[in-house]
mmCIF file of N, CA and C in Angstrom:
data_model
loop_
_atom_site.group_PDB
_atom_site.id
_atom_site.type_symbol
_atom_site.label_atom_id
_atom_site.label_comp_id
_atom_site.label_asym_id
_atom_site.label_seq_id
_atom_site.Cartn_x
_atom_site.Cartn_y
_atom_site.Cartn_z
ATOM 1 N N MET A 1 7.264 7.765 22.704
ATOM 2 C CA MET A 1 5.954 8.032 21.986
ATOM 3 C C MET A 1 6.054 7.782 20.528
ATOM 4 N N LYS A 2 7.248 8.050 20.022
ATOM 5 C CA LYS A 2 7.441 7.715 18.518
ATOM 6 C C LYS A 2 7.200 6.096 18.343
ATOM 7 N N ALA A 3 7.739 5.389 19.313
ATOM 8 C CA ALA A 3 7.624 3.894 19.201
ATOM 9 C C ALA A 3 6.169 3.458 19.298
ATOM 10 N N ALA A 4 5.445 4.206 20.294
ATOM 11 C CA ALA A 4 4.062 3.884 20.447
ATOM 12 C C ALA A 4 3.274 4.226 19.146
ATOM 13 N N LEU A 5 3.594 5.423 18.588
ATOM 14 C CA LEU A 5 2.829 5.773 17.340
ATOM 15 C C LEU A 5 3.166 4.764 16.233
ATOM 16 N N ALA A 6 4.371 4.258 16.193
ATOM 17 C CA ALA A 6 4.730 3.379 15.036
ATOM 18 C C ALA A 6 3.941 1.996 15.248
ATOM 19 N N SER A 7 3.814 1.628 16.415
ATOM 20 C CA SER A 7 3.049 0.399 16.728
ATOM 21 C C SER A 7 1.400 0.511 16.682
ATOM 22 N N MET A 8 1.053 1.761 17.051
ATOM 23 C CA MET A 8 -0.370 2.036 17.187
ATOM 24 C C MET A 8 -0.829 3.358 16.325
ATOM 25 N N SER A 9 -0.459 3.258 15.073
ATOM 26 C CA SER A 9 -0.459 4.508 14.172
ATOM 27 C C SER A 9 -2.061 5.174 14.177
ATOM 28 N N GLY A 10 -3.014 4.323 14.293
ATOM 29 C CA GLY A 10 -4.297 4.897 14.277
ATOM 30 C C GLY A 10 -4.940 5.211 15.518
ATOM 31 N N TYR A 11 -4.170 5.168 16.505
ATOM 32 C CA TYR A 11 -4.706 5.501 17.893
ATOM 33 C C TYR A 11 -4.523 6.947 18.130
ATOM 34 N N GLU A 12 -5.651 7.659 18.141
ATOM 35 C CA GLU A 12 -5.665 9.079 18.273
ATOM 36 C C GLU A 12 -4.902 9.618 19.519
ATOM 37 N N ALA A 13 -5.054 8.907 20.706
ATOM 38 C CA ALA A 13 -4.465 9.338 21.902
ATOM 39 C C ALA A 13 -2.973 9.570 21.729
ATOM 40 N N VAL A 14 -2.344 8.610 21.042
ATOM 41 C CA VAL A 14 -0.856 8.630 20.858
ATOM 42 C C VAL A 14 -0.514 9.729 19.940
ATOM 43 N N LYS A 15 -1.181 9.968 18.888
ATOM 44 C CA LYS A 15 -0.948 11.113 17.960
ATOM 45 C C LYS A 15 -1.066 12.371 18.777
ATOM 46 N N GLY A 16 -2.193 12.531 19.554
ATOM 47 C CA GLY A 16 -2.455 13.737 20.242
ATOM 48 C C GLY A 16 -1.330 13.954 21.247
ATOM 49 N N SER A 17 -0.872 12.951 22.009
ATOM 50 C CA SER A 17 0.093 13.009 22.997
ATOM 51 C C SER A 17 1.490 13.476 22.507
ATOM 52 N N LEU A 18 1.846 12.865 21.329
ATOM 53 C CA LEU A 18 3.118 13.008 20.643
ATOM 54 C C LEU A 18 3.101 14.463 20.008
ATOM 55 N N GLY A 19 1.897 14.829 19.481
ATOM 56 C CA GLY A 19 1.841 16.159 18.991
ATOM 57 C C GLY A 19 2.015 17.287 19.993
ATOM 58 N N HIS A 20 1.390 17.027 21.160
ATOM 59 C CA HIS A 20 1.553 17.997 22.216
ATOM 60 C C HIS A 20 3.134 18.133 22.768
ATOM 61 N N LEU A 21 3.590 16.916 22.790
ATOM 62 C CA LEU A 21 5.045 16.834 23.238
ATOM 63 C C LEU A 21 5.888 17.620 22.210
ATOM 64 N N TYR A 22 5.699 17.486 20.919
ATOM 65 C CA TYR A 22 6.391 18.157 19.889
ATOM 66 C C TYR A 22 6.227 19.655 19.980
ATOM 67 N N ALA A 23 4.928 20.102 20.312
ATOM 68 C CA ALA A 23 4.554 21.516 20.432
ATOM 69 C C ALA A 23 5.216 22.177 21.568
ATOM 70 N N VAL A 24 5.250 21.584 22.798
ATOM 71 C CA VAL A 24 5.888 22.149 24.008
ATOM 72 C C VAL A 24 7.284 22.027 24.007
ATOM 73 N N SER A 25 7.928 21.255 23.086
ATOM 74 C CA SER A 25 9.364 21.086 23.094
ATOM 75 C C SER A 25 10.036 21.836 21.858
ATOM 76 N N GLY A 26 9.275 22.885 21.379
ATOM 77 C CA GLY A 26 9.743 23.654 20.203
ATOM 78 C C GLY A 26 9.792 23.049 18.912
ATOM 79 N N ARG A 27 8.998 22.100 18.694
ATOM 80 C CA ARG A 27 8.958 21.425 17.271
ATOM 81 C C ARG A 27 7.562 21.621 16.657
ATOM 82 N N PRO A 28 7.229 22.846 16.387
ATOM 83 C CA PRO A 28 5.846 23.218 15.956
ATOM 84 C C PRO A 28 5.562 22.472 14.485
ATOM 85 N N ALA A 29 6.608 22.468 13.713
ATOM 86 C CA ALA A 29 6.219 21.797 12.427
ATOM 87 C C ALA A 29 5.760 20.360 12.580
ATOM 88 N N GLU A 30 6.443 19.559 13.378
ATOM 89 C CA GLU A 30 6.112 18.206 13.656
ATOM 90 C C GLU A 30 4.644 18.084 14.331
ATOM 91 N N ALA A 31 4.416 19.100 15.241
ATOM 92 C CA ALA A 31 3.168 19.074 15.922
ATOM 93 C C ALA A 31 1.972 19.326 14.934
ATOM 94 N N LYS A 32 2.273 20.255 14.024
ATOM 95 C CA LYS A 32 1.140 20.733 13.144
ATOM 96 C C LYS A 32 1.023 19.527 12.105
ATOM 97 N N ALA A 33 2.028 18.856 11.806
ATOM 98 C CA ALA A 33 1.846 17.697 10.840
ATOM 99 C C ALA A 33 0.958 16.553 11.402
ATOM 100 N N LEU A 34 1.233 16.327 12.698
ATOM 101 C CA LEU A 34 0.401 15.294 13.461
ATOM 102 C C LEU A 34 -1.026 15.809 13.579
ATOM 103 N N LEU A 35 -1.224 17.095 13.824
ATOM 104 C CA LEU A 35 -2.559 17.767 13.966
ATOM 105 C C LEU A 35 -3.298 17.506 12.687
ATOM 106 N N SER A 36 -2.708 17.760 11.517
ATOM 107 C CA SER A 36 -3.325 17.561 10.125
ATOM 108 C C SER A 36 -3.624 16.155 10.047
ATOM 109 N N GLU A 37 -2.798 15.234 10.401
ATOM 110 C CA GLU A 37 -3.130 13.678 10.260
ATOM 111 C C GLU A 37 -4.222 13.409 11.120
ATOM 112 N N LEU A 38 -4.260 13.887 12.270
ATOM 113 C CA LEU A 38 -5.275 13.557 13.296
ATOM 114 C C LEU A 38 -6.674 14.108 12.804
ATOM 115 N N ILE A 39 -6.732 15.308 12.337
ATOM 116 C CA ILE A 39 -8.028 15.774 11.964
ATOM 117 C C ILE A 39 -8.633 15.054 10.726
ATOM 118 N N LYS A 40 -7.787 14.455 10.012
ATOM 119 C CA LYS A 40 -8.265 13.632 8.774
ATOM 120 C C LYS A 40 -8.868 12.381 9.198
ATOM 121 N N GLN A 41 -8.636 11.833 10.349
ATOM 122 C CA GLN A 41 -9.183 10.586 10.928
ATOM 123 C C GLN A 41 -10.722 10.638 11.006
ATOM 124 N N ASP A 42 -11.363 9.575 10.923
ATOM 125 C CA ASP A 42 -12.797 9.605 10.847
ATOM 126 C C ASP A 42 -13.274 9.154 12.233
ATOM 127 N N THR A 43 -12.529 9.611 13.298
ATOM 128 C CA THR A 43 -13.034 9.238 14.649
ATOM 129 C C THR A 43 -13.087 10.534 15.501
ATOM 130 N N GLU A 44 -13.599 10.471 16.726
ATOM 131 C CA GLU A 44 -13.637 11.519 17.599
ATOM 132 C C GLU A 44 -12.246 11.907 18.142
ATOM 133 N N VAL A 45 -11.709 12.957 17.414
ATOM 134 C CA VAL A 45 -10.332 13.435 17.696
ATOM 135 C C VAL A 45 -10.277 14.819 18.355
ATOM 136 N N ALA A 46 -11.445 15.460 18.638
ATOM 137 C CA ALA A 46 -11.404 16.814 19.116
ATOM 138 C C ALA A 46 -10.623 17.127 20.312
ATOM 139 N N PHE A 47 -10.674 16.261 21.341
ATOM 140 C CA PHE A 47 -9.901 16.482 22.493
ATOM 141 C C PHE A 47 -8.329 16.443 22.211
ATOM 142 N N PHE A 48 -7.993 15.669 21.337
ATOM 143 C CA PHE A 48 -6.597 15.380 21.066
ATOM 144 C C PHE A 48 -6.080 16.568 20.149
ATOM 145 N N ALA A 49 -6.946 17.028 19.325
ATOM 146 C CA ALA A 49 -6.592 18.218 18.597
ATOM 147 C C ALA A 49 -6.376 19.449 19.476
ATOM 148 N N ALA A 50 -7.325 19.537 20.361
ATOM 149 C CA ALA A 50 -7.183 20.616 21.466
ATOM 150 C C ALA A 50 -5.900 20.590 22.154
ATOM 151 N N LEU A 51 -5.432 19.367 22.456
ATOM 152 C CA LEU A 51 -4.203 19.113 23.209
ATOM 153 C C LEU A 51 -2.967 19.646 22.485
ATOM 154 N N ILE A 52 -2.937 19.443 21.147
ATOM 155 C CA ILE A 52 -2.012 19.902 20.388
ATOM 156 C C ILE A 52 -2.015 21.371 20.241
ATOM 157 N N CYS A 53 -3.137 21.850 19.937
ATOM 158 C CA CYS A 53 -3.346 23.342 19.806
ATOM 159 C C CYS A 53 -2.905 24.109 21.004
ATOM 160 N N ALA A 54 -3.279 23.540 22.229
ATOM 161 C CA ALA A 54 -2.790 24.129 23.424
ATOM 162 C C ALA A 54 -1.411 24.246 23.591
ATOM 163 N N GLY A 55 -0.739 23.134 23.181
ATOM 164 C CA GLY A 55 0.829 22.998 23.203
ATOM 165 C C GLY A 55 1.358 24.015 22.200
ATOM 166 N N LEU A 56 0.729 24.358 21.199
ATOM 167 C CA LEU A 56 1.117 25.350 20.197
ATOM 168 C C LEU A 56 0.796 26.891 20.672
ATOM 169 N N ASN A 57 0.242 26.871 21.807
ATOM 170 C CA ASN A 57 -0.233 28.179 22.327
ATOM 171 C C ASN A 57 -1.259 28.866 21.480
ATOM 172 N N ASP A 58 -2.119 28.066 20.732
ATOM 173 C CA ASP A 58 -3.187 28.641 19.871
ATOM 174 C C ASP A 58 -4.487 28.367 20.826
ATOM 175 N N THR A 59 -4.699 29.389 21.693
ATOM 176 C CA THR A 59 -5.803 29.236 22.583
ATOM 177 C C THR A 59 -7.120 29.159 21.915
ATOM 178 N N ASP A 60 -7.337 30.020 20.912
ATOM 179 C CA ASP A 60 -8.649 30.038 20.221
ATOM 180 C C ASP A 60 -8.890 28.713 19.656
ATOM 181 N N ALA A 61 -7.990 28.121 18.922
ATOM 182 C CA ALA A 61 -8.301 26.808 18.234
ATOM 183 C C ALA A 61 -8.403 25.782 19.369
ATOM 184 N N ALA A 62 -7.598 25.725 20.387
ATOM 185 C CA ALA A 62 -7.801 24.822 21.462
ATOM 186 C C ALA A 62 -9.182 24.892 22.067
ATOM 187 N N LEU A 63 -9.660 25.988 22.331
ATOM 188 C CA LEU A 63 -11.089 26.192 22.859
ATOM 189 C C LEU A 63 -12.199 25.671 21.926
ATOM 190 N N THR A 64 -11.932 26.002 20.656
ATOM 191 C CA THR A 64 -12.879 25.590 19.601
ATOM 192 C C THR A 64 -12.871 24.096 19.602
ATOM 193 N N TRP A 65 -11.685 23.418 19.624
ATOM 194 C CA TRP A 65 -11.717 21.934 19.666
ATOM 195 C C TRP A 65 -12.315 21.315 20.923
ATOM 196 N N LEU A 66 -12.022 22.088 22.059
ATOM 197 C CA LEU A 66 -12.636 21.490 23.261
ATOM 198 C C LEU A 66 -14.212 21.677 23.178
ATOM 199 N N GLU A 67 -14.701 22.633 22.679
ATOM 200 C CA GLU A 67 -16.103 22.737 22.587
ATOM 201 C C GLU A 67 -16.659 21.618 21.731
ATOM 202 N N ARG A 68 -15.955 21.261 20.645
ATOM 203 C CA ARG A 68 -16.349 20.215 19.849
ATOM 204 C C ARG A 68 -16.256 18.881 20.554
ATOM 205 N N ALA A 69 -15.284 18.691 21.427
ATOM 206 C CA ALA A 69 -15.162 17.501 22.126
ATOM 207 C C ALA A 69 -16.284 17.343 23.132
ATOM 208 N N VAL A 70 -16.737 18.469 23.655
ATOM 209 C CA VAL A 70 -17.926 18.453 24.681
ATOM 210 C C VAL A 70 -19.215 18.038 23.833
ATOM 211 N N ASP A 71 -19.248 18.573 22.616
ATOM 212 C CA ASP A 71 -20.498 18.140 21.846
ATOM 213 C C ASP A 71 -20.412 16.689 21.362
ATOM 214 N N GLU A 72 -19.249 16.136 21.104
ATOM 215 C CA GLU A 72 -19.015 14.723 20.678
ATOM 216 C C GLU A 72 -19.399 13.886 21.931
#
């Protein structure tokens, strides 16, 4: 996933997936850093933000982002 992110840095699916992997593998700082990068992008990132928040066990934020994804 790191290699994919290096070659496709603007691709929100890669950031979201890597952020989720960081979150569920006990690396919350890295997950939160990718979440911050992701939400600064000017594209539809709500689903991928929800994925990271779910991995961080932040249910409220994950549901908020999922609602936003549905709206998008």
